[in-house]
Structures are given as structure tokens and as C-alpha cells.
């Protein structure tokens, strides 16, 4: 059986401001960049996708890998952060769902962001956390 789902292609979006000093960048700015990145990637890959459990299972893994790699670019200092990315994709059946992610992280040093996407047949939630390493 041939899979008709296209390979993951990362949309071009400006994640870095050249005149932004990383040391002075506040966590809110980083969180906004991560959230925008998550939403852009989910929408780009899922806007035309119909829910099929076999395809969406694979897409969730591939999108999590893509989010993790792009988040490393946002952090710019991947050696200092361990980046964790999760993507949940489910069938939209006009029901509600609550998703919780628990991670051991410090509000002071670690960064976390989430974004979501929804179309007629599916919903997706992406979560990216950057845990500082010593």
C-alpha cells in the first residue's frame, strides 16, 4: 500500500531577529517565537490532511522530530538545552479533549511553549520544552 502523505517540509519563517541579543532576550519573546513556529508547522502540514489513524500516527512522530530540530534553531545554543517535542493528533468528532504535559523544569531557566491546529477532521497539539543542561 503506497502512502500518499508528503514528506515533512519545514515552511520558511523568520525565527531569529538578527539584531536581537540572545543574552537579553526575555522568555516571553522566546515563548512567542516557539508558539508561532509550532502553529506554522502544524498548519502547513495538516491544513489539507484528512484524519486517518495510520497516517496521523506517523505524522505525529515526524512532526515532533521537525519541531525538535526547529526549536534547536530557535534556542541557537542547542548544547545548553535538551529539547523535547511532542505532537498529539486526534480525530475531531465534536468532542472535547484535555491534554496535559508534565515535565520537570524550572520556571526560571527552562522554556516551554505549545501551539495547536484544527481542521474539519482532525486536531493537533504540539508542545516544545527546552530544558537547560549543565
mmCIF file of N, CA and C in Angstrom:
data_model
loop_
_atom_site.group_PDB
_atom_site.id
_atom_site.type_symbol
_atom_site.label_atom_id
_atom_site.label_comp_id
_atom_site.label_asym_id
_atom_site.label_seq_id
_atom_site.Cartn_x
_atom_site.Cartn_y
_atom_site.Cartn_z
ATOM 1 N N UNK A 1 0.845 -1.171 0.000
ATOM 2 C CA UNK A 1 0.000 0.000 0.000
ATOM 3 C C UNK A 1 0.895 1.240 0.000
ATOM 4 N N UNK A 2 0.694 2.103 -0.950
ATOM 5 C CA UNK A 2 1.512 3.300 -1.095
ATOM 6 C C UNK A 2 0.946 4.423 -0.240
ATOM 7 N N UNK A 3 1.834 5.086 0.471
ATOM 8 C CA UNK A 3 1.419 6.193 1.326
ATOM 9 C C UNK A 3 1.480 7.483 0.519
ATOM 10 N N UNK A 4 0.365 8.210 0.476
ATOM 11 C CA UNK A 4 0.302 9.428 -0.323
ATOM 12 C C UNK A 4 0.632 10.686 0.483
ATOM 13 N N UNK A 5 1.027 10.524 1.733
ATOM 14 C CA UNK A 5 1.347 11.677 2.566
ATOM 15 C C UNK A 5 2.710 12.220 2.175
ATOM 16 N N UNK A 6 2.808 13.534 1.926
ATOM 17 C CA UNK A 6 4.096 14.106 1.531
ATOM 18 C C UNK A 6 5.089 14.098 2.685
ATOM 19 N N UNK A 7 6.347 14.139 2.333
ATOM 20 C CA UNK A 7 7.405 14.222 3.353
ATOM 21 C C UNK A 7 7.284 15.545 4.094
ATOM 22 N N UNK A 8 7.808 15.572 5.304
ATOM 23 C CA UNK A 8 7.757 16.780 6.110
ATOM 24 C C UNK A 8 8.650 17.848 5.482
ATOM 25 N N UNK A 9 8.075 18.985 5.183
ATOM 26 C CA UNK A 9 8.799 20.133 4.648
ATOM 27 C C UNK A 9 8.580 21.269 5.629
ATOM 28 N N UNK A 10 9.644 21.871 6.078
ATOM 29 C CA UNK A 10 9.530 22.944 7.056
ATOM 30 C C UNK A 10 9.282 24.257 6.320
ATOM 31 N N UNK A 11 8.185 24.956 6.640
ATOM 32 C CA UNK A 11 7.929 26.237 5.979
ATOM 33 C C UNK A 11 8.974 27.267 6.366
ATOM 34 N N UNK A 12 9.278 28.132 5.412
ATOM 35 C CA UNK A 12 10.221 29.201 5.703
ATOM 36 C C UNK A 12 9.525 30.243 6.554
ATOM 37 N N UNK A 13 10.067 30.491 7.717
ATOM 38 C CA UNK A 13 9.564 31.561 8.567
ATOM 39 C C UNK A 13 10.751 32.143 9.306
ATOM 40 N N UNK A 14 10.683 33.392 9.605
ATOM 41 C CA UNK A 14 11.794 34.076 10.258
ATOM 42 C C UNK A 14 11.721 33.795 11.751
ATOM 43 N N UNK A 15 12.619 32.944 12.238
ATOM 44 C CA UNK A 15 12.618 32.583 13.647
ATOM 45 C C UNK A 15 13.573 33.444 14.456
ATOM 46 N N UNK A 16 14.554 34.044 13.790
ATOM 47 C CA UNK A 16 15.547 34.830 14.507
ATOM 48 C C UNK A 16 15.516 36.268 14.022
ATOM 49 N N UNK A 17 15.665 37.184 14.940
ATOM 50 C CA UNK A 17 15.888 38.581 14.588
ATOM 51 C C UNK A 17 17.381 38.798 14.667
ATOM 52 N N UNK A 18 18.004 39.231 13.556
ATOM 53 C CA UNK A 18 19.449 39.388 13.524
ATOM 54 C C UNK A 18 19.956 40.385 14.545
ATOM 55 N N UNK A 19 19.138 41.391 14.878
ATOM 56 C CA UNK A 19 19.599 42.398 15.815
ATOM 57 C C UNK A 19 19.170 42.108 17.254
ATOM 58 N N UNK A 20 18.711 40.901 17.527
ATOM 59 C CA UNK A 20 18.321 40.528 18.883
ATOM 60 C C UNK A 20 19.499 39.876 19.582
ATOM 61 N N UNK A 21 19.825 40.340 20.746
ATOM 62 C CA UNK A 21 20.891 39.760 21.540
ATOM 63 C C UNK A 21 20.303 38.622 22.367
ATOM 64 N N UNK A 22 20.819 37.399 22.181
ATOM 65 C CA UNK A 22 20.281 36.230 22.876
ATOM 66 C C UNK A 22 20.333 36.373 24.381
ATOM 67 N N UNK A 23 21.384 36.990 24.901
ATOM 68 C CA UNK A 23 21.518 37.103 26.347
ATOM 69 C C UNK A 23 20.457 38.012 26.934
ATOM 70 N N UNK A 24 19.969 38.968 26.151
ATOM 71 C CA UNK A 24 18.983 39.913 26.654
ATOM 72 C C UNK A 24 17.554 39.560 26.268
ATOM 73 N N UNK A 25 17.386 38.492 25.488
ATOM 74 C CA UNK A 25 16.048 38.135 25.026
ATOM 75 C C UNK A 25 15.247 37.567 26.196
ATOM 76 N N UNK A 26 14.058 38.138 26.419
ATOM 77 C CA UNK A 26 13.266 37.653 27.549
ATOM 78 C C UNK A 26 12.549 36.360 27.191
ATOM 79 N N UNK A 27 12.100 35.647 28.201
ATOM 80 C CA UNK A 27 11.479 34.347 27.970
ATOM 81 C C UNK A 27 10.152 34.483 27.236
ATOM 82 N N UNK A 28 9.457 35.604 27.398
ATOM 83 C CA UNK A 28 8.207 35.795 26.675
ATOM 84 C C UNK A 28 8.453 35.847 25.176
ATOM 85 N N UNK A 29 9.508 36.538 24.749
ATOM 86 C CA UNK A 29 9.850 36.611 23.332
ATOM 87 C C UNK A 29 10.184 35.252 22.766
ATOM 88 N N UNK A 30 10.921 34.448 23.509
ATOM 89 C CA UNK A 30 11.266 33.107 23.075
ATOM 90 C C UNK A 30 10.019 32.230 23.006
ATOM 91 N N UNK A 31 9.143 32.352 23.996
ATOM 92 C CA UNK A 31 7.910 31.565 24.005
ATOM 93 C C UNK A 31 7.021 31.911 22.808
ATOM 94 N N UNK A 32 6.956 33.199 22.473
ATOM 95 C CA UNK A 32 6.155 33.626 21.319
ATOM 96 C C UNK A 32 6.739 33.056 20.032
ATOM 97 N N UNK A 33 8.065 33.080 19.885
ATOM 98 C CA UNK A 33 8.705 32.502 18.694
ATOM 99 C C UNK A 33 8.425 31.007 18.592
ATOM 100 N N UNK A 34 8.542 30.309 19.718
ATOM 101 C CA UNK A 34 8.286 28.868 19.711
ATOM 102 C C UNK A 34 6.828 28.571 19.377
ATOM 103 N N UNK A 35 5.906 29.313 19.985
ATOM 104 C CA UNK A 35 4.481 29.092 19.728
ATOM 105 C C UNK A 35 4.145 29.351 18.267
ATOM 106 N N UNK A 36 4.681 30.417 17.707
ATOM 107 C CA UNK A 36 4.450 30.733 16.296
ATOM 108 C C UNK A 36 5.012 29.638 15.397
ATOM 109 N N UNK A 37 6.211 29.166 15.709
ATOM 110 C CA UNK A 37 6.829 28.096 14.942
ATOM 111 C C UNK A 37 5.976 26.836 14.978
ATOM 112 N N UNK A 38 5.496 26.476 16.155
ATOM 113 C CA UNK A 38 4.674 25.272 16.305
ATOM 114 C C UNK A 38 3.407 25.391 15.462
ATOM 115 N N UNK A 39 2.704 26.506 15.606
ATOM 116 C CA UNK A 39 1.463 26.707 14.860
ATOM 117 C C UNK A 39 1.703 26.701 13.351
ATOM 118 N N UNK A 40 2.776 27.361 12.900
ATOM 119 C CA UNK A 40 3.088 27.408 11.469
ATOM 120 C C UNK A 40 3.353 26.019 10.901
ATOM 121 N N UNK A 41 4.141 25.233 11.597
ATOM 122 C CA UNK A 41 4.476 23.889 11.112
ATOM 123 C C UNK A 41 3.254 22.987 11.109
ATOM 124 N N UNK A 42 2.455 23.027 12.181
ATOM 125 C CA UNK A 42 1.253 22.196 12.222
ATOM 126 C C UNK A 42 0.284 22.574 11.103
ATOM 127 N N UNK A 43 0.050 23.865 10.925
ATOM 128 C CA UNK A 43 -0.873 24.295 9.880
ATOM 129 C C UNK A 43 -0.359 23.935 8.492
ATOM 130 N N UNK A 44 0.906 24.154 8.247
ATOM 131 C CA UNK A 44 1.498 23.878 6.937
ATOM 132 C C UNK A 44 1.299 22.422 6.528
ATOM 133 N N UNK A 45 1.498 21.505 7.483
ATOM 134 C CA UNK A 45 1.441 20.083 7.156
ATOM 135 C C UNK A 45 0.067 19.450 7.302
ATOM 136 N N UNK A 46 -0.823 20.090 8.037
ATOM 137 C CA UNK A 46 -2.096 19.435 8.339
ATOM 138 C C UNK A 46 -3.317 20.122 7.756
ATOM 139 N N UNK A 47 -3.180 21.287 7.154
ATOM 140 C CA UNK A 47 -4.368 22.030 6.703
ATOM 141 C C UNK A 47 -5.199 21.252 5.691
ATOM 142 N N UNK A 48 -4.583 20.449 4.837
ATOM 143 C CA UNK A 48 -5.319 19.656 3.845
ATOM 144 C C UNK A 48 -5.435 18.183 4.234
ATOM 145 N N UNK A 49 -4.878 17.819 5.370
ATOM 146 C CA UNK A 49 -4.844 16.418 5.794
ATOM 147 C C UNK A 49 -6.195 15.983 6.358
ATOM 148 N N UNK A 50 -6.681 14.838 5.902
ATOM 149 C CA UNK A 50 -7.880 14.221 6.472
ATOM 150 C C UNK A 50 -7.407 13.236 7.539
ATOM 151 N N UNK A 51 -8.215 13.067 8.590
ATOM 152 C CA UNK A 51 -7.799 12.160 9.653
ATOM 153 C C UNK A 51 -7.841 10.718 9.171
ATOM 154 N N UNK A 52 -6.708 10.074 9.281
ATOM 155 C CA UNK A 52 -6.574 8.623 9.095
ATOM 156 C C UNK A 52 -5.585 8.177 10.155
ATOM 157 N N UNK A 53 -5.982 7.264 10.998
ATOM 158 C CA UNK A 53 -5.154 6.902 12.150
ATOM 159 C C UNK A 53 -3.767 6.423 11.744
ATOM 160 N N UNK A 54 -3.661 5.640 10.689
ATOM 161 C CA UNK A 54 -2.351 5.126 10.290
ATOM 162 C C UNK A 54 -1.426 6.243 9.814
ATOM 163 N N UNK A 55 -1.960 7.185 9.052
ATOM 164 C CA UNK A 55 -1.152 8.299 8.548
ATOM 165 C C UNK A 55 -0.842 9.283 9.675
ATOM 166 N N UNK A 56 -1.823 9.599 10.487
ATOM 167 C CA UNK A 56 -1.624 10.591 11.547
ATOM 168 C C UNK A 56 -0.658 10.095 12.619
ATOM 169 N N UNK A 57 -0.608 8.809 12.845
ATOM 170 C CA UNK A 57 0.352 8.246 13.799
ATOM 171 C C UNK A 57 1.768 8.542 13.331
ATOM 172 N N UNK A 58 2.032 8.281 12.066
ATOM 173 C CA UNK A 58 3.359 8.554 11.503
ATOM 174 C C UNK A 58 3.644 10.050 11.463
ATOM 175 N N UNK A 59 2.635 10.829 11.073
ATOM 176 C CA UNK A 59 2.809 12.282 11.008
ATOM 177 C C UNK A 59 3.153 12.871 12.375
ATOM 178 N N UNK A 60 2.540 12.363 13.427
ATOM 179 C CA UNK A 60 2.819 12.866 14.773
ATOM 180 C C UNK A 60 4.297 12.695 15.112
ATOM 181 N N UNK A 61 4.861 11.532 14.782
ATOM 182 C CA UNK A 61 6.286 11.292 15.037
ATOM 183 C C UNK A 61 7.161 12.218 14.198
ATOM 184 N N UNK A 62 6.841 12.332 12.917
ATOM 185 C CA UNK A 62 7.646 13.169 12.018
ATOM 186 C C UNK A 62 7.554 14.653 12.397
ATOM 187 N N UNK A 63 6.365 15.098 12.757
ATOM 188 C CA UNK A 63 6.201 16.497 13.144
ATOM 189 C C UNK A 63 6.924 16.789 14.462
ATOM 190 N N UNK A 64 6.923 15.844 15.384
ATOM 191 C CA UNK A 64 7.658 16.037 16.640
ATOM 192 C C UNK A 64 9.154 16.166 16.355
ATOM 193 N N UNK A 65 9.679 15.342 15.454
ATOM 194 C CA UNK A 65 11.089 15.458 15.077
ATOM 195 C C UNK A 65 11.372 16.811 14.438
ATOM 196 N N UNK A 66 10.478 17.258 13.564
ATOM 197 C CA UNK A 66 10.642 18.546 12.900
ATOM 198 C C UNK A 66 10.609 19.686 13.914
ATOM 199 N N UNK A 67 9.655 19.640 14.834
ATOM 200 C CA UNK A 67 9.567 20.678 15.863
ATOM 201 C C UNK A 67 10.828 20.715 16.717
ATOM 202 N N UNK A 68 11.336 19.545 17.066
ATOM 203 C CA UNK A 68 12.539 19.493 17.897
ATOM 204 C C UNK A 68 13.728 20.132 17.168
ATOM 205 N N UNK A 69 13.899 19.806 15.897
ATOM 206 C CA UNK A 69 15.022 20.368 15.138
ATOM 207 C C UNK A 69 14.873 21.881 14.958
ATOM 208 N N UNK A 70 13.679 22.341 14.668
ATOM 209 C CA UNK A 70 13.470 23.790 14.510
ATOM 210 C C UNK A 70 13.616 24.523 15.838
ATOM 211 N N UNK A 71 13.211 23.887 16.925
ATOM 212 C CA UNK A 71 13.355 24.509 18.242
ATOM 213 C C UNK A 71 14.835 24.678 18.583
ATOM 214 N N UNK A 72 15.653 23.728 18.174
ATOM 215 C CA UNK A 72 17.093 23.862 18.401
ATOM 216 C C UNK A 72 17.617 25.118 17.708
ATOM 217 N N UNK A 73 17.083 25.421 16.518
ATOM 218 C CA UNK A 73 17.467 26.642 15.810
ATOM 219 C C UNK A 73 17.024 27.879 16.590
ATOM 220 N N UNK A 74 15.830 27.820 17.159
ATOM 221 C CA UNK A 74 15.321 28.955 17.932
ATOM 222 C C UNK A 74 16.178 29.177 19.170
ATOM 223 N N UNK A 75 16.550 28.105 19.837
ATOM 224 C CA UNK A 75 17.381 28.234 21.030
ATOM 225 C C UNK A 75 18.802 28.675 20.684
ATOM 226 N N UNK A 76 19.238 28.398 19.470
ATOM 227 C CA UNK A 76 20.568 28.762 18.953
ATOM 228 C C UNK A 76 21.725 28.158 19.724
ATOM 229 N N UNK A 77 21.501 27.723 20.918
ATOM 230 C CA UNK A 77 22.565 27.171 21.751
ATOM 231 C C UNK A 77 22.126 25.774 22.178
ATOM 232 N N UNK A 78 21.981 24.896 21.194
ATOM 233 C CA UNK A 78 21.423 23.567 21.459
ATOM 234 C C UNK A 78 22.251 22.771 22.458
ATOM 235 N N UNK A 79 23.518 23.105 22.606
ATOM 236 C CA UNK A 79 24.349 22.406 23.574
ATOM 237 C C UNK A 79 23.917 22.653 25.008
ATOM 238 N N UNK A 80 23.280 23.782 25.244
ATOM 239 C CA UNK A 80 22.848 24.106 26.607
ATOM 240 C C UNK A 80 21.454 23.580 26.910
ATOM 241 N N UNK A 81 20.665 23.318 25.886
ATOM 242 C CA UNK A 81 19.288 22.888 26.097
ATOM 243 C C UNK A 81 19.067 21.485 25.555
ATOM 244 N N UNK A 82 18.352 20.711 26.308
ATOM 245 C CA UNK A 82 17.830 19.452 25.790
ATOM 246 C C UNK A 82 16.415 19.787 25.339
ATOM 247 N N UNK A 83 16.131 19.576 24.068
ATOM 248 C CA UNK A 83 14.840 19.954 23.509
ATOM 249 C C UNK A 83 13.944 18.726 23.435
ATOM 250 N N UNK A 84 12.755 18.869 23.979
ATOM 251 C CA UNK A 84 11.755 17.804 23.978
ATOM 252 C C UNK A 84 10.545 18.309 23.204
ATOM 253 N N UNK A 85 10.071 17.517 22.253
ATOM 254 C CA UNK A 85 8.909 17.915 21.464
ATOM 255 C C UNK A 85 7.911 16.763 21.422
ATOM 256 N N UNK A 86 6.649 17.107 21.555
ATOM 257 C CA UNK A 86 5.565 16.128 21.475
ATOM 258 C C UNK A 86 4.491 16.678 20.559
ATOM 259 N N UNK A 87 3.877 15.795 19.778
ATOM 260 C CA UNK A 87 2.748 16.174 18.937
ATOM 261 C C UNK A 87 1.639 15.153 19.148
ATOM 262 N N UNK A 88 0.460 15.671 19.402
ATOM 263 C CA UNK A 88 -0.738 14.846 19.542
ATOM 264 C C UNK A 88 -1.635 15.151 18.354
ATOM 265 N N UNK A 89 -2.095 14.129 17.647
ATOM 266 C CA UNK A 89 -3.052 14.309 16.553
ATOM 267 C C UNK A 89 -4.218 13.375 16.820
ATOM 268 N N UNK A 90 -5.425 13.919 16.764
ATOM 269 C CA UNK A 90 -6.606 13.103 17.001
ATOM 270 C C UNK A 90 -7.721 13.460 16.043
ATOM 271 N N UNK A 91 -8.704 12.591 16.004
ATOM 272 C CA UNK A 91 -9.857 12.810 15.145
ATOM 273 C C UNK A 91 -10.808 13.801 15.810
ATOM 274 N N UNK A 92 -11.256 14.778 15.043
ATOM 275 C CA UNK A 92 -12.188 15.776 15.556
ATOM 276 C C UNK A 92 -13.606 15.250 15.368
ATOM 277 N N UNK A 93 -14.231 14.882 16.471
ATOM 278 C CA UNK A 93 -15.593 14.335 16.452
ATOM 279 C C UNK A 93 -16.536 15.216 17.261
ATOM 280 N N UNK A 94 -16.282 16.521 17.282
ATOM 281 C CA UNK A 94 -17.079 17.462 18.066
ATOM 282 C C UNK A 94 -17.154 17.077 19.536
ATOM 283 N N UNK A 95 -16.056 16.554 20.035
ATOM 284 C CA UNK A 95 -15.947 16.236 21.451
ATOM 285 C C UNK A 95 -14.804 17.055 22.017
ATOM 286 N N UNK A 96 -14.793 17.226 23.311
ATOM 287 C CA UNK A 96 -13.700 17.981 23.910
ATOM 288 C C UNK A 96 -12.609 17.028 24.373
ATOM 289 N N UNK A 97 -11.420 17.593 24.489
ATOM 290 C CA UNK A 97 -10.284 16.819 24.976
ATOM 291 C C UNK A 97 -9.406 17.750 25.802
ATOM 292 N N UNK A 98 -8.833 17.225 26.836
ATOM 293 C CA UNK A 98 -7.888 17.978 27.657
ATOM 294 C C UNK A 98 -6.553 17.255 27.570
ATOM 295 N N UNK A 99 -5.514 18.007 27.261
ATOM 296 C CA UNK A 99 -4.179 17.434 27.156
ATOM 297 C C UNK A 99 -3.293 18.121 28.181
ATOM 298 N N UNK A 100 -2.608 17.312 28.948
ATOM 299 C CA UNK A 100 -1.682 17.851 29.944
ATOM 300 C C UNK A 100 -0.308 17.240 29.711
ATOM 301 N N UNK A 101 0.704 18.052 29.845
ATOM 302 C CA UNK A 101 2.079 17.580 29.728
ATOM 303 C C UNK A 101 2.800 17.969 30.990
ATOM 304 N N UNK A 102 3.459 17.028 31.564
ATOM 305 C CA UNK A 102 4.193 17.310 32.790
ATOM 306 C C UNK A 102 5.667 17.077 32.522
ATOM 307 N N UNK A 103 6.430 18.028 32.881
ATOM 308 C CA UNK A 103 7.860 17.963 32.640
ATOM 309 C C UNK A 103 8.558 18.590 33.835
ATOM 310 N N UNK A 104 9.659 18.022 34.236
ATOM 311 C CA UNK A 104 10.414 18.603 35.341
ATOM 312 C C UNK A 104 11.244 19.739 34.768
ATOM 313 N N UNK A 105 10.815 20.945 35.050
ATOM 314 C CA UNK A 105 11.551 22.090 34.530
ATOM 315 C C UNK A 105 11.455 23.256 35.505
ATOM 316 N N UNK A 106 12.411 24.128 35.373
ATOM 317 C CA UNK A 106 12.481 25.310 36.205
ATOM 318 C C UNK A 106 11.843 26.479 35.469
ATOM 319 N N UNK A 107 10.958 27.196 36.133
ATOM 320 C CA UNK A 107 10.334 28.375 35.527
ATOM 321 C C UNK A 107 11.359 29.453 35.230
ATOM 322 N N UNK A 108 12.463 29.431 35.937
ATOM 323 C CA UNK A 108 13.483 30.462 35.784
ATOM 324 C C UNK A 108 14.365 30.219 34.563
ATOM 325 N N UNK A 109 14.817 28.977 34.365
ATOM 326 C CA UNK A 109 15.801 28.716 33.316
ATOM 327 C C UNK A 109 15.256 27.982 32.103
ATOM 328 N N UNK A 110 14.249 27.158 32.256
ATOM 329 C CA UNK A 110 13.744 26.339 31.160
ATOM 330 C C UNK A 110 12.615 27.055 30.432
ATOM 331 N N UNK A 111 12.404 26.674 29.186
ATOM 332 C CA UNK A 111 11.389 27.317 28.349
ATOM 333 C C UNK A 111 10.434 26.262 27.806
ATOM 334 N N UNK A 112 9.159 26.629 27.699
ATOM 335 C CA UNK A 112 8.161 25.705 27.188
ATOM 336 C C UNK A 112 7.098 26.489 26.425
ATOM 337 N N UNK A 113 6.599 25.912 25.330
ATOM 338 C CA UNK A 113 5.559 26.565 24.543
ATOM 339 C C UNK A 113 4.706 25.497 23.871
ATOM 340 N N UNK A 114 3.480 25.875 23.545
ATOM 341 C CA UNK A 114 2.564 24.959 22.873
ATOM 342 C C UNK A 114 1.793 25.707 21.798
ATOM 343 N N UNK A 115 1.366 24.972 20.794
ATOM 344 C CA UNK A 115 0.540 25.535 19.732
ATOM 345 C C UNK A 115 -0.405 24.466 19.249
ATOM 346 N N UNK A 116 -1.495 24.890 18.642
ATOM 347 C CA UNK A 116 -2.480 23.911 18.184
ATOM 348 C C UNK A 116 -2.992 24.258 16.797
ATOM 349 N N UNK A 117 -3.627 23.271 16.184
ATOM 350 C CA UNK A 117 -4.217 23.426 14.864
ATOM 351 C C UNK A 117 -5.458 22.533 14.804
ATOM 352 N N UNK A 118 -6.429 22.979 14.033
ATOM 353 C CA UNK A 118 -7.658 22.195 13.878
ATOM 354 C C UNK A 118 -8.206 22.412 12.478
ATOM 355 N N UNK A 119 -8.647 21.330 11.839
ATOM 356 C CA UNK A 119 -9.378 21.454 10.580
ATOM 357 C C UNK A 119 -10.674 20.652 10.712
ATOM 358 N N UNK A 120 -11.329 20.348 9.611
ATOM 359 C CA UNK A 120 -12.643 19.711 9.662
ATOM 360 C C UNK A 120 -12.624 18.300 10.241
ATOM 361 N N UNK A 121 -11.489 17.589 10.129
ATOM 362 C CA UNK A 121 -11.468 16.195 10.561
ATOM 363 C C UNK A 121 -10.477 15.871 11.665
ATOM 364 N N UNK A 122 -9.564 16.793 11.976
ATOM 365 C CA UNK A 122 -8.562 16.468 12.982
ATOM 366 C C UNK A 122 -8.163 17.691 13.790
ATOM 367 N N UNK A 123 -7.535 17.424 14.909
ATOM 368 C CA UNK A 123 -6.919 18.466 15.724
ATOM 369 C C UNK A 123 -5.489 18.023 16.005
ATOM 370 N N UNK A 124 -4.630 18.971 16.269
ATOM 371 C CA UNK A 124 -3.246 18.653 16.617
ATOM 372 C C UNK A 124 -2.757 19.644 17.660
ATOM 373 N N UNK A 125 -1.966 19.149 18.588
ATOM 374 C CA UNK A 125 -1.343 19.981 19.608
ATOM 375 C C UNK A 125 0.141 19.643 19.623
ATOM 376 N N UNK A 126 0.972 20.676 19.539
ATOM 377 C CA UNK A 126 2.417 20.489 19.619
ATOM 378 C C UNK A 126 2.951 21.186 20.856
ATOM 379 N N UNK A 127 3.869 20.522 21.554
ATOM 380 C CA UNK A 127 4.476 21.078 22.757
ATOM 381 C C UNK A 127 5.996 20.958 22.620
ATOM 382 N N UNK A 128 6.700 22.049 22.888
ATOM 383 C CA UNK A 128 8.157 22.065 22.843
ATOM 384 C C UNK A 128 8.673 22.591 24.175
ATOM 385 N N UNK A 129 9.596 21.869 24.778
ATOM 386 C CA UNK A 129 10.233 22.300 26.013
ATOM 387 C C UNK A 129 11.743 22.288 25.825
ATOM 388 N N UNK A 130 12.380 23.328 26.292
ATOM 389 C CA UNK A 130 13.844 23.392 26.298
ATOM 390 C C UNK A 130 14.304 23.333 27.740
ATOM 391 N N UNK A 131 14.956 22.247 28.100
ATOM 392 C CA UNK A 131 15.420 22.032 29.464
ATOM 393 C C UNK A 131 16.916 22.331 29.476
ATOM 394 N N UNK A 132 17.334 23.279 30.298
ATOM 395 C CA UNK A 132 18.743 23.657 30.325
ATOM 396 C C UNK A 132 19.569 22.528 30.938
ATOM 397 N N UNK A 133 20.713 22.253 30.315
ATOM 398 C CA UNK A 133 21.604 21.216 30.824
ATOM 399 C C UNK A 133 22.848 21.873 31.392
ATOM 400 N N UNK A 134 23.503 21.162 32.263
ATOM 401 C CA UNK A 134 24.702 21.719 32.902
ATOM 402 C C UNK A 134 25.936 21.213 32.245
#
